mmCIF file with all atom_site columns, C-alpha atoms in Angstrom:
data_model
loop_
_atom_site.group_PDB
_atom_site.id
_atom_site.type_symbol
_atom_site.label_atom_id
_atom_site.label_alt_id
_atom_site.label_comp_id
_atom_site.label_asym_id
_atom_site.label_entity_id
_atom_site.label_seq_id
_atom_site.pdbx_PDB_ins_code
_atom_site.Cartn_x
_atom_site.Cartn_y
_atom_site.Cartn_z
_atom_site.occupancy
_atom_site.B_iso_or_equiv
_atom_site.pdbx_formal_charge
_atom_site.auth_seq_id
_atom_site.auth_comp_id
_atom_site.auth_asym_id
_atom_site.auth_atom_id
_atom_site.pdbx_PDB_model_num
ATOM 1   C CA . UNK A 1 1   ? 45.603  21.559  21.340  1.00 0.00 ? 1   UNK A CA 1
ATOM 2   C CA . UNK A 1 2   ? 44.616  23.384  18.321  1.00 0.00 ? 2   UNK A CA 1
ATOM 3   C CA . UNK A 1 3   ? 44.363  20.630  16.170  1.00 0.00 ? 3   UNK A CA 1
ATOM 4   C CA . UNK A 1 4   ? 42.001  18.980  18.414  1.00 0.00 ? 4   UNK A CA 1
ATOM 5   C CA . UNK A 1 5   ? 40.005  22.566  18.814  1.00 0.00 ? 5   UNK A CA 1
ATOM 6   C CA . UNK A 1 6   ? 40.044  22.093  14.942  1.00 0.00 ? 6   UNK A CA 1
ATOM 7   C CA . UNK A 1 7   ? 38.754  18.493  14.759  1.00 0.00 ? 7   UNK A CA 1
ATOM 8   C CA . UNK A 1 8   ? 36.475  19.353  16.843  1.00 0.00 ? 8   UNK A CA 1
ATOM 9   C CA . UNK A 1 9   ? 34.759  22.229  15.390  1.00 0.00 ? 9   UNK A CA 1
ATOM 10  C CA . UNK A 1 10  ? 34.926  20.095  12.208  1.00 0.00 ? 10  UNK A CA 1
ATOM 11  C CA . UNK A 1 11  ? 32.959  17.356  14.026  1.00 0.00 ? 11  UNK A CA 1
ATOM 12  C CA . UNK A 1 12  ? 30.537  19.617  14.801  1.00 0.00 ? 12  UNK A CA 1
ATOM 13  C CA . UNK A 1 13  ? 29.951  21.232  11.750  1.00 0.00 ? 13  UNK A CA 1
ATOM 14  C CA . UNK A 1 14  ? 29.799  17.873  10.222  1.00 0.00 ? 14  UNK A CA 1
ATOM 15  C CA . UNK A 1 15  ? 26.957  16.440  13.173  1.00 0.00 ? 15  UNK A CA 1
ATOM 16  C CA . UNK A 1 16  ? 25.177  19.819  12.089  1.00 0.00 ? 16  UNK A CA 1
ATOM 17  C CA . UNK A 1 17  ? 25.224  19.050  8.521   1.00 0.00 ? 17  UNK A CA 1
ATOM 18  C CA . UNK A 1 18  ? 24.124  15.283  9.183   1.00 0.00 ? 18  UNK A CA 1
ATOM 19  C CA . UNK A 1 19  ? 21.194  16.973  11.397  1.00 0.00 ? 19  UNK A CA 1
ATOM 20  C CA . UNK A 1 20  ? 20.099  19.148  8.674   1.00 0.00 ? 20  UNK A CA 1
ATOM 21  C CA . UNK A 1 21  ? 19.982  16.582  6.056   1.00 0.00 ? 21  UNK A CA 1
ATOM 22  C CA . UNK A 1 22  ? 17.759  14.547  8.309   1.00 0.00 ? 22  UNK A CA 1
ATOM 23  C CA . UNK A 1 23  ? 15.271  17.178  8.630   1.00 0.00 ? 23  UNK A CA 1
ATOM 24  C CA . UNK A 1 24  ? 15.356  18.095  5.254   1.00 0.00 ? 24  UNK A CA 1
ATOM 25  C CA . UNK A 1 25  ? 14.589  14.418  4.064   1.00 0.00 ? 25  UNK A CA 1
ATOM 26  C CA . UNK A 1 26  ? 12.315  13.578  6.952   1.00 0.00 ? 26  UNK A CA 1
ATOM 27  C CA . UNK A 1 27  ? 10.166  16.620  5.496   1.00 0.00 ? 27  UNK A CA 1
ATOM 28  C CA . UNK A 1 28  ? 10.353  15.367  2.330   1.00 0.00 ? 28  UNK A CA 1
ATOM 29  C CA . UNK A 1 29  ? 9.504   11.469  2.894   1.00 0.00 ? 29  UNK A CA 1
ATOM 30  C CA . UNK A 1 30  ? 7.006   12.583  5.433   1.00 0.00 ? 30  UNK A CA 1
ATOM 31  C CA . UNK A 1 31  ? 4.318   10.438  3.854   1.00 0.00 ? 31  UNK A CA 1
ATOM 32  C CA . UNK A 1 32  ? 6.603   8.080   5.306   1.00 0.00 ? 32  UNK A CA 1
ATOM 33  C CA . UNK A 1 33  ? 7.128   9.219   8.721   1.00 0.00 ? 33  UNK A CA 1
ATOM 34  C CA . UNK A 1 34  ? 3.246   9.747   9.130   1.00 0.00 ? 34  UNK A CA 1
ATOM 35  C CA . UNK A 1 35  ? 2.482   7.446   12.403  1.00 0.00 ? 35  UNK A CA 1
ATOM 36  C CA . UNK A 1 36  ? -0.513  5.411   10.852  1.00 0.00 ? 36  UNK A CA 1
ATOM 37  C CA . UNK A 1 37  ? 1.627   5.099   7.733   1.00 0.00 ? 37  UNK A CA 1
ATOM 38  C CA . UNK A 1 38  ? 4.660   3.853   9.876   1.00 0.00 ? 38  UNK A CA 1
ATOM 39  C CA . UNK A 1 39  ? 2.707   1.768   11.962  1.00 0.00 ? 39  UNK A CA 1
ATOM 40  C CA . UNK A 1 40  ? 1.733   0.273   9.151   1.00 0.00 ? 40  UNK A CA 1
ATOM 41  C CA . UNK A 1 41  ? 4.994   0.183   7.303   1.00 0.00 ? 41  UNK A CA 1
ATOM 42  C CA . UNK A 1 42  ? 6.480   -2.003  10.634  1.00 0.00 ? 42  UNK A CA 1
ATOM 43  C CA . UNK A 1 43  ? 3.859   -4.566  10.968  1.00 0.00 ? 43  UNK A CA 1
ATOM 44  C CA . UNK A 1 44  ? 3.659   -5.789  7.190   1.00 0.00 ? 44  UNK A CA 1
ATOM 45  C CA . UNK A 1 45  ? 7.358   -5.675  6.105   1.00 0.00 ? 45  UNK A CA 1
ATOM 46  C CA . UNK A 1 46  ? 8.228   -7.148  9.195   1.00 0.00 ? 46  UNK A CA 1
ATOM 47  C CA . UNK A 1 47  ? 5.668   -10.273 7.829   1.00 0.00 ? 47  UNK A CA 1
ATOM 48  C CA . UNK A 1 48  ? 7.292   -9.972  4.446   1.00 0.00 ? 48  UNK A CA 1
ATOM 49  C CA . UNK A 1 49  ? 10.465  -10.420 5.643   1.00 0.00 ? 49  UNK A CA 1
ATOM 50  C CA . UNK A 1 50  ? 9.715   -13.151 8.101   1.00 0.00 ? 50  UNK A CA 1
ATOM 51  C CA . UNK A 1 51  ? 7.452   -15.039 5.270   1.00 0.00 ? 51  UNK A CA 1
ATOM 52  C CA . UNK A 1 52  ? 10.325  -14.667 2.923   1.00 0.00 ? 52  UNK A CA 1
ATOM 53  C CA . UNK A 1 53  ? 13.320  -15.987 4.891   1.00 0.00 ? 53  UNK A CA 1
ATOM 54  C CA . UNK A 1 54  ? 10.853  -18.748 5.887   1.00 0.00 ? 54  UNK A CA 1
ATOM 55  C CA . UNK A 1 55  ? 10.163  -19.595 2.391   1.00 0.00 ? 55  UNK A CA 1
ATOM 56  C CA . UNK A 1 56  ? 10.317  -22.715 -0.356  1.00 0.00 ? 56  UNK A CA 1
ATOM 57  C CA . UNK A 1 57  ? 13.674  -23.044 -1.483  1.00 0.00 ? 57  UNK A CA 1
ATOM 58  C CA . UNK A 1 58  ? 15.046  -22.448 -5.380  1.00 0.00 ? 58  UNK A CA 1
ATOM 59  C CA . UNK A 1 59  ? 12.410  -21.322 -7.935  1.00 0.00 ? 59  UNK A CA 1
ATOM 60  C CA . UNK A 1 60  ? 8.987   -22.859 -6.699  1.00 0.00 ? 60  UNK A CA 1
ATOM 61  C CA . UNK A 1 61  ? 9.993   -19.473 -3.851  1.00 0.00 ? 61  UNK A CA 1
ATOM 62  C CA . UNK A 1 62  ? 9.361   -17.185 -6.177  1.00 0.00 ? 62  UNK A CA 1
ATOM 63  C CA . UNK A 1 63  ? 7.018   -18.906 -8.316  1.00 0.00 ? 63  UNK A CA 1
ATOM 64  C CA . UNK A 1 64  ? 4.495   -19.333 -5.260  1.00 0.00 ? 64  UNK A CA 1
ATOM 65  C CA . UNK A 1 65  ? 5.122   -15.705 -4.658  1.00 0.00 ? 65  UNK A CA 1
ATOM 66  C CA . UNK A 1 66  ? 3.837   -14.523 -7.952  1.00 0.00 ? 66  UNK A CA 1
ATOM 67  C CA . UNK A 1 67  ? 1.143   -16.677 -7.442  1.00 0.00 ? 67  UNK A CA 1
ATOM 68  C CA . UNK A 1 68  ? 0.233   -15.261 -3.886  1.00 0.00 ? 68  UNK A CA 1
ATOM 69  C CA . UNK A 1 69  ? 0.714   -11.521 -5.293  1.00 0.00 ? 69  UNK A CA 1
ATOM 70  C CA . UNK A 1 70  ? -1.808  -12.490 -8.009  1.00 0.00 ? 70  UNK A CA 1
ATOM 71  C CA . UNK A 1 71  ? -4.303  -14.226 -6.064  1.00 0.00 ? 71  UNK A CA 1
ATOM 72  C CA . UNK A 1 72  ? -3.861  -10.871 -3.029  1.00 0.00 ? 72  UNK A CA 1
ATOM 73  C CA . UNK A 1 73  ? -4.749  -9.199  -6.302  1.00 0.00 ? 73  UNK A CA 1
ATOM 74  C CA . UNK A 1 74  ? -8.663  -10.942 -6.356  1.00 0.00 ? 74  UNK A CA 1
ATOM 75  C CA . UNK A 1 75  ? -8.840  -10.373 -2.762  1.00 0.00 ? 75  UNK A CA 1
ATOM 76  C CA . UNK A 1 76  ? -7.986  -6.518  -2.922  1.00 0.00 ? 76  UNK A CA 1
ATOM 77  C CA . UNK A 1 77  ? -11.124 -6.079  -5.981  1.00 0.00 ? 77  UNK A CA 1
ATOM 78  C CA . UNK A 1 78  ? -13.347 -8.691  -4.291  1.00 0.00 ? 78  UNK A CA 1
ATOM 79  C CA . UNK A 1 79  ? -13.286 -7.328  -0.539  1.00 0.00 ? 79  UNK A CA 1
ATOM 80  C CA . UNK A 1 80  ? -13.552 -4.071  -1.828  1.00 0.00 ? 80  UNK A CA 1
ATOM 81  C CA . UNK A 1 81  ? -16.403 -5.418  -4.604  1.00 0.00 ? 81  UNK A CA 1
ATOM 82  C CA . UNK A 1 82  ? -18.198 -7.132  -2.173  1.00 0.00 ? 82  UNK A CA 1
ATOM 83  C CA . UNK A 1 83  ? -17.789 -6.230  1.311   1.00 0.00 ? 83  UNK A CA 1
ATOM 84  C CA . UNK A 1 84  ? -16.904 -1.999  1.290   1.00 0.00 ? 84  UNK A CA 1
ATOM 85  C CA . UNK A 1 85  ? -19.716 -1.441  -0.670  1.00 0.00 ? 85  UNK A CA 1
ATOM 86  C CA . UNK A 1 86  ? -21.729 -4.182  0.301   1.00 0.00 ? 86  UNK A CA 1
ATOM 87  C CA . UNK A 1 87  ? -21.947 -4.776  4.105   1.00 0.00 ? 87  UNK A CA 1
ATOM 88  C CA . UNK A 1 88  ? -19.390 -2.533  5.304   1.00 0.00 ? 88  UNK A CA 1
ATOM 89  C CA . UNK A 1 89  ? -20.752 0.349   3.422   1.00 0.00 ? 89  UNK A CA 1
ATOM 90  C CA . UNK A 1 90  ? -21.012 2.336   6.002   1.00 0.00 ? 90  UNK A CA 1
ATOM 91  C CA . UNK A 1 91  ? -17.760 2.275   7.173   1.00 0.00 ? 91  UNK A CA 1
ATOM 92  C CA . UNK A 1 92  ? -16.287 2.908   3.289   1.00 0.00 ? 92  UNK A CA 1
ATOM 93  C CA . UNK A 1 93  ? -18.484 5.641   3.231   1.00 0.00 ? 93  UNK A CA 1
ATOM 94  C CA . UNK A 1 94  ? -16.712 7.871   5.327   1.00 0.00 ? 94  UNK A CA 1
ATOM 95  C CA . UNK A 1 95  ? -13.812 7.482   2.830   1.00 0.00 ? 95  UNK A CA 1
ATOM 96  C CA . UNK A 1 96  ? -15.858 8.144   0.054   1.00 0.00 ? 96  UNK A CA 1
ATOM 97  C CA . UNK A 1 97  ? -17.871 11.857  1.384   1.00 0.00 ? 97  UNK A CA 1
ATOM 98  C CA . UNK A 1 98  ? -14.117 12.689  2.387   1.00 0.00 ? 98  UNK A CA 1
ATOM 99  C CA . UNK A 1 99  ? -11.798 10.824  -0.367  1.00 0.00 ? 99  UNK A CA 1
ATOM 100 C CA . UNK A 1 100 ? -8.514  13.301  0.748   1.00 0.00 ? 100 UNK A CA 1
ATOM 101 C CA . UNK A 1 101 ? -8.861  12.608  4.671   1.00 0.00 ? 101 UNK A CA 1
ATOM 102 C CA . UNK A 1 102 ? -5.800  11.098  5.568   1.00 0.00 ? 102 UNK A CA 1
ATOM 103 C CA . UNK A 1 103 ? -7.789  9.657   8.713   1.00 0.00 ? 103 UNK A CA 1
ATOM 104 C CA . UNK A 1 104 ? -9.763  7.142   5.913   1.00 0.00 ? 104 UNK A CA 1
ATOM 105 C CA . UNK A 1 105 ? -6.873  6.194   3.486   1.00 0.00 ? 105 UNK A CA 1
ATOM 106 C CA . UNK A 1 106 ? -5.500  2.901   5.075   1.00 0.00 ? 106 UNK A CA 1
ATOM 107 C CA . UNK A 1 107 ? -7.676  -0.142  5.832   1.00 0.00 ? 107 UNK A CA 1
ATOM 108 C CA . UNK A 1 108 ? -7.713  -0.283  9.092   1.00 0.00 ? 108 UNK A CA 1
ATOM 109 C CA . UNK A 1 109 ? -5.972  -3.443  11.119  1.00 0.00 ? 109 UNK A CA 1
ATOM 110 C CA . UNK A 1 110 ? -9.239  -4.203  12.622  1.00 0.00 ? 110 UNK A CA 1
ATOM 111 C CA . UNK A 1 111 ? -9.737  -5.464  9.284   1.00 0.00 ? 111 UNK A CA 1
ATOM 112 C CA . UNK A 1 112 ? -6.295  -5.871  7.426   1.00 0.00 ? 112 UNK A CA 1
ATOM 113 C CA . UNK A 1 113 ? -4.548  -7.583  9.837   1.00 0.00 ? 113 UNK A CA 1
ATOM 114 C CA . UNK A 1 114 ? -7.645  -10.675 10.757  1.00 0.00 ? 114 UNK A CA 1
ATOM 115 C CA . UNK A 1 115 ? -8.069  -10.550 6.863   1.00 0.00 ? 115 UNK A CA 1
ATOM 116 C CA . UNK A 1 116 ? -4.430  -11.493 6.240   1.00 0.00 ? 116 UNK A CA 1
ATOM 117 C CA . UNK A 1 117 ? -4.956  -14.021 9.211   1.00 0.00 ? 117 UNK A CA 1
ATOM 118 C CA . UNK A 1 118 ? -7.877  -15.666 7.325   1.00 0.00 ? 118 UNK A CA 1
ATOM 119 C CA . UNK A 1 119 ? -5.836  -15.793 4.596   1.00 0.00 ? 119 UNK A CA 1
ATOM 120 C CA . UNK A 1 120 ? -2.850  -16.967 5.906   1.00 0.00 ? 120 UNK A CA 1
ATOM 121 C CA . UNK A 1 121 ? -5.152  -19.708 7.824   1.00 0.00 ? 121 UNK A CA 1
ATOM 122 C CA . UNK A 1 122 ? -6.657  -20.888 4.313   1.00 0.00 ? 122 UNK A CA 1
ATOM 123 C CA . UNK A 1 123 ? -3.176  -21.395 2.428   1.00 0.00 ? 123 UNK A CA 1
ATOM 124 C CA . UNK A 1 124 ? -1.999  -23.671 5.494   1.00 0.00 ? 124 UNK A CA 1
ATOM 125 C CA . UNK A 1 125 ? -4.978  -25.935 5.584   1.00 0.00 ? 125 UNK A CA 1
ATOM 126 C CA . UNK A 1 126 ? -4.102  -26.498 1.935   1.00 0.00 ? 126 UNK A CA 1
ATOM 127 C CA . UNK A 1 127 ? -0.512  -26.054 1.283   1.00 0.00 ? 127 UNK A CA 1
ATOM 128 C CA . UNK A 1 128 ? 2.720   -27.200 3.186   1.00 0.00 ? 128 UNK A CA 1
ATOM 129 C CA . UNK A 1 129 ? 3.805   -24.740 5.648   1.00 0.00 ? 129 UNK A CA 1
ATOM 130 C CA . UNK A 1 130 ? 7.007   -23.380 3.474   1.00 0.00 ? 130 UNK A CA 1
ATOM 131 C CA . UNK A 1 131 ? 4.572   -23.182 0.794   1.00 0.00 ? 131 UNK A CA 1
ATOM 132 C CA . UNK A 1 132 ? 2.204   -21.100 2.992   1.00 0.00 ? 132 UNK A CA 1
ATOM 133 C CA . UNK A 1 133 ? 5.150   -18.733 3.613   1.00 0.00 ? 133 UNK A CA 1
ATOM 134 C CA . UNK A 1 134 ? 5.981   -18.064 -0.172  1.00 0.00 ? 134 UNK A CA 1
ATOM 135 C CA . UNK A 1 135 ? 2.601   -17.462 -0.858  1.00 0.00 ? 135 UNK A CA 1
ATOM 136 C CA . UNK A 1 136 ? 2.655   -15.234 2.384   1.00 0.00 ? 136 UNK A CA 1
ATOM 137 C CA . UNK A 1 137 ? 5.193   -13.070 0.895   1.00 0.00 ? 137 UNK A CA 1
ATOM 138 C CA . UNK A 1 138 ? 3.787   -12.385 -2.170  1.00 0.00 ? 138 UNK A CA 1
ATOM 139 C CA . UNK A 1 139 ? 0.318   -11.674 -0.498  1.00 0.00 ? 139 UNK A CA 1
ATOM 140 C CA . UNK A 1 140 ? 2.428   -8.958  1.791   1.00 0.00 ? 140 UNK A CA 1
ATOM 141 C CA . UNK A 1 141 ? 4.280   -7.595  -1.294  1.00 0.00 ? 141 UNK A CA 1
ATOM 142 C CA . UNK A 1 142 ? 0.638   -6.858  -2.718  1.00 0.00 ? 142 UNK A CA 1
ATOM 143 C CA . UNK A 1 143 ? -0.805  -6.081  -0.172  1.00 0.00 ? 143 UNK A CA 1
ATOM 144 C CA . UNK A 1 144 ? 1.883   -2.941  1.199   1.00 0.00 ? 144 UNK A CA 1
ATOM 145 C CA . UNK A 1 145 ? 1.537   -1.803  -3.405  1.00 0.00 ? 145 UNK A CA 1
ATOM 146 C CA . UNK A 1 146 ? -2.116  -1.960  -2.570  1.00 0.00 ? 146 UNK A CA 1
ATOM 147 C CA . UNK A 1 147 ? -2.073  0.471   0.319   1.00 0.00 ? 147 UNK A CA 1
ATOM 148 C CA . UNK A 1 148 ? 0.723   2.645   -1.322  1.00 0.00 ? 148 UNK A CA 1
ATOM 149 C CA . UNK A 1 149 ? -1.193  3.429   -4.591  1.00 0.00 ? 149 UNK A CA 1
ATOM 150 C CA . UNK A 1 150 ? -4.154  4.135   -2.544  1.00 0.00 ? 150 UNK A CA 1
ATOM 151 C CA . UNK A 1 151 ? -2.522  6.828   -0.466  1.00 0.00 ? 151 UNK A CA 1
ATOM 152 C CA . UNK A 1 152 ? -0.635  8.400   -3.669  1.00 0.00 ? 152 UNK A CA 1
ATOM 153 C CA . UNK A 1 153 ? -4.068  8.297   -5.768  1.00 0.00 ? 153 UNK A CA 1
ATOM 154 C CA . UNK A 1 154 ? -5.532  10.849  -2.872  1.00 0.00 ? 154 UNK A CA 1
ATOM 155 C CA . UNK A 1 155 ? -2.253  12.499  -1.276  1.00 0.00 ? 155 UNK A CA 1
ATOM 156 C CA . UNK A 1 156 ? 0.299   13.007  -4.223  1.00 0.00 ? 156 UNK A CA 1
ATOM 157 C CA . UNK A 1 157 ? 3.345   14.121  -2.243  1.00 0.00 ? 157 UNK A CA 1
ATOM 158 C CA . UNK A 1 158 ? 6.183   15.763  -4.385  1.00 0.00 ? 158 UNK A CA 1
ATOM 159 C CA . UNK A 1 159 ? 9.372   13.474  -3.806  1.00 0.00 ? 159 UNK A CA 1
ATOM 160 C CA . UNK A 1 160 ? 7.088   10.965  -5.750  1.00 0.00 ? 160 UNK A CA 1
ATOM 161 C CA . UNK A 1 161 ? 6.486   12.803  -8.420  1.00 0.00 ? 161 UNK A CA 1
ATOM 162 C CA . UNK A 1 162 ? 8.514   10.614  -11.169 1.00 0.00 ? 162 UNK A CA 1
ATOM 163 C CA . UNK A 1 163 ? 6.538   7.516   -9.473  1.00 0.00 ? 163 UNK A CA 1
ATOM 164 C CA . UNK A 1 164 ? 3.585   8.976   -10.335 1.00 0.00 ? 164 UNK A CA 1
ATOM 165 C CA . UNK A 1 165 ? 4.713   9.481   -14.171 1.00 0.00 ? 165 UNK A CA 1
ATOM 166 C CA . UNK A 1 166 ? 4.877   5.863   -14.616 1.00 0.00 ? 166 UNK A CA 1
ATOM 167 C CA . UNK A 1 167 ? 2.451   4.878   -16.989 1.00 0.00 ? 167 UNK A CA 1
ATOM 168 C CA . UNK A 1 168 ? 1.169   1.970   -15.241 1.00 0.00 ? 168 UNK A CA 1
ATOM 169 C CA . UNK A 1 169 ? 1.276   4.216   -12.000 1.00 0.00 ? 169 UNK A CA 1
ATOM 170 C CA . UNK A 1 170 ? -0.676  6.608   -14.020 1.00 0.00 ? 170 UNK A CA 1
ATOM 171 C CA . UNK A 1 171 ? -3.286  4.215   -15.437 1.00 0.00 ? 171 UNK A CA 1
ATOM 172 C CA . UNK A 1 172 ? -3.942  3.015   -12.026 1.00 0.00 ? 172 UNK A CA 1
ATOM 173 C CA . UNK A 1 173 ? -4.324  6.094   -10.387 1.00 0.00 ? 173 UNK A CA 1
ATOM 174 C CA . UNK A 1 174 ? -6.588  7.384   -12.881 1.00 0.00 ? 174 UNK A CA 1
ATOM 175 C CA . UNK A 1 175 ? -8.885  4.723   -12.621 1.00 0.00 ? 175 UNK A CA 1
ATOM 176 C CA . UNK A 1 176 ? -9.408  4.909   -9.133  1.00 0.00 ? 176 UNK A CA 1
ATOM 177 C CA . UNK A 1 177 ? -9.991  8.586   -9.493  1.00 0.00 ? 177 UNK A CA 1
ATOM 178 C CA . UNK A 1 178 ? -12.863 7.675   -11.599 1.00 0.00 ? 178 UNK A CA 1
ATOM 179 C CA . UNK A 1 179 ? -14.116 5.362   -8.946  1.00 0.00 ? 179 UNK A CA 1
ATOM 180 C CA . UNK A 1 180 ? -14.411 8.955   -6.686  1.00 0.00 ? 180 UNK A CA 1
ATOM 181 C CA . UNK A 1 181 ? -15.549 11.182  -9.509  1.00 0.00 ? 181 UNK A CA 1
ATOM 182 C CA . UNK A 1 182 ? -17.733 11.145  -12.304 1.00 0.00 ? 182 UNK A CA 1
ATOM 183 C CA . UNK A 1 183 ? -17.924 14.799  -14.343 1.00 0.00 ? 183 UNK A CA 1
ATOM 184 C CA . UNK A 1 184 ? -16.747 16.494  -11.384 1.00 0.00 ? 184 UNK A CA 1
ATOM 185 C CA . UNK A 1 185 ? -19.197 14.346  -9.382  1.00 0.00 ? 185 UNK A CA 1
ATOM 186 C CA . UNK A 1 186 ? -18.294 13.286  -5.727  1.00 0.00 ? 186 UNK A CA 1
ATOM 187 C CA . UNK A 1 187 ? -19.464 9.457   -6.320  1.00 0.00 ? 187 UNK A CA 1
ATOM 188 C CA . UNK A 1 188 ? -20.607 9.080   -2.089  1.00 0.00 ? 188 UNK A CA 1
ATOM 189 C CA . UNK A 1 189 ? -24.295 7.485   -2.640  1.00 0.00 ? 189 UNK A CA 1
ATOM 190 C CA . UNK A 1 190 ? -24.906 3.706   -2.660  1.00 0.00 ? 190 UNK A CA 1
ATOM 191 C CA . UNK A 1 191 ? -27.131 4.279   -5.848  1.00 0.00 ? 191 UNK A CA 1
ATOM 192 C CA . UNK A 1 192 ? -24.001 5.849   -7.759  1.00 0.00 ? 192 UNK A CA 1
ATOM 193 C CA . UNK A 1 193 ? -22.523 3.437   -10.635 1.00 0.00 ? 193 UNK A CA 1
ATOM 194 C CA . UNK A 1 194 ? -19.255 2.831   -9.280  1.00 0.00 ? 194 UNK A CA 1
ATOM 195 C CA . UNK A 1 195 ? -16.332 1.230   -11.485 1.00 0.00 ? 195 UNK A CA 1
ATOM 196 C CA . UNK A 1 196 ? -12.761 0.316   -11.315 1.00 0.00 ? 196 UNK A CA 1
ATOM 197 C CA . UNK A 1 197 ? -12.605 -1.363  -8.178  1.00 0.00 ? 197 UNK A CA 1
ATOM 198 C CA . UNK A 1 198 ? -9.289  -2.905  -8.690  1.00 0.00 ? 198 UNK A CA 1
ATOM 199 C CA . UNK A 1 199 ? -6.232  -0.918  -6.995  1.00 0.00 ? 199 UNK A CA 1
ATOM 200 C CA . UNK A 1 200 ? -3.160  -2.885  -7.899  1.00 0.00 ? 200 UNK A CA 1
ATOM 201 C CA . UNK A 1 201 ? -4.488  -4.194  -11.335 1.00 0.00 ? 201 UNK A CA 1
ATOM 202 C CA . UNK A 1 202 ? -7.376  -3.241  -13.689 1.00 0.00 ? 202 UNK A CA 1
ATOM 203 C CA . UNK A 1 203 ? -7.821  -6.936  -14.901 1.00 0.00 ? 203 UNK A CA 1
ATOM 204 C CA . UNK A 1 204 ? -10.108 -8.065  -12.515 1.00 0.00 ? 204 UNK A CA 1
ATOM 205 C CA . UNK A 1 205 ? -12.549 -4.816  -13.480 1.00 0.00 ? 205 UNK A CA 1
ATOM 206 C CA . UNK A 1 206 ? -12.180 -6.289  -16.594 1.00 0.00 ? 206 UNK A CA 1
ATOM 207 C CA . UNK A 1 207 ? -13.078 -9.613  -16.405 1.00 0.00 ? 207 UNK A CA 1
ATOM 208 C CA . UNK A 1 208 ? -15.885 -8.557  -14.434 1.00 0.00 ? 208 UNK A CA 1
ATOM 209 C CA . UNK A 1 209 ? -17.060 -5.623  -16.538 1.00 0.00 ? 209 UNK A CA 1
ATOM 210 C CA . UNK A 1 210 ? -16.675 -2.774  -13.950 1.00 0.00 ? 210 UNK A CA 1
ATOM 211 C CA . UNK A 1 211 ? -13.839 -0.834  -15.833 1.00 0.00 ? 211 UNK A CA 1
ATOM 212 C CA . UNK A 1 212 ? -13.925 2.222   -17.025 1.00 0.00 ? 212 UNK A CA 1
#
């Protein structure tokens, strides 16, 4: 009897310890655990991982994902380029008078998800549907980096702090600063000289000479 008292006070100083170590990391991935963040998180990894079991077989797989990651890459710069501070300006705006509101730091899926649709709609009409589906994944994979160095550049939470020390990290994240702020500036005015549209790569800002 007073073994099991024993194993039984164990057990529950061991369920107590589990508990606490749940709360303790749930604090500290809470960028994470934030509900636009994991209602996100569900609805484009579940794609990715449907897209990638669904894939081409041997190396064309991953070679049509590169290529799908590259060409998201275009998409990211252009829609932002064209459309969020073209037509859509005034929904971009928002984001821009109030870069740290959590509220305006994922595209929304009134957009992201049709967007990905279109996408997904134009590889099919031209590529073989296990072709679509590599291409698929690598448009997801660039498209979840996308919204994840967006969030970081405006919210930089603490348990990514040697993320954020990666130079490439860095480089992009201090770009897109600059696309907020110029001397101190709050950049919020259609007028303003905006640059470095890009999010996941600077190359496109480049190539079209909006880099700084």
């Amino acid at each position: 009897i007073i073994y099991l008292i024993k194993k039984k006070y164990e057990r529950k100083i061991l369920l107590n310890k589990i508990i606490i170590n749940i709360k303790y990391y749930y604090y500290k991935m809470k960028i994470i655990f934030t509900p636009s963040i994991k209602l996100f998180s569900c609805v484009h990894i579940s794609a990715l991982v449907f897209f990638f079991f669904f894939g081409y077989e041997g190396y064309l797989h991953y070679l049509f994902i590169t290529l799908g990651y590259i060409a998201q890459t275009y998409i990211e710069f252009a829609s932002h380029y064209y459309l969020f501070h073209g037509p859509f300006w005034k929904f971009h705006k928002k984001h821009h008078l109030e870069p740290t509101n959590h509220g305006h730091l994922l595209v929304p899926f009134a957009y992201s998800i049709p967007g990905l649709m279109i996408t997904h709609s134009c590889y099919y009409t031209f590529l073989p549907l296990r072709t679509t589906f590599s291409f698929m994944t690598g448009t997801q994979l660039s498209y979840l980096f996308f919204e994840y160095i967006h969030y970081i550049s405006h919210k930089r939470p603490k348990h990514l702090v040697y993320i954020l020390k990666i130079p490439f990290v860095k480089d992009l994240l201090l770009a897109h600063k600059k696309h907020h702020y110029r001397n101190g500036k709050l950049l919020k005015d259609t007028n303003d000289d905006f640059k470095n549209y890009g999010f996941t790569t600077l190359y496109w800002d480049k190539l079209y000479d909006t880099y700084e």
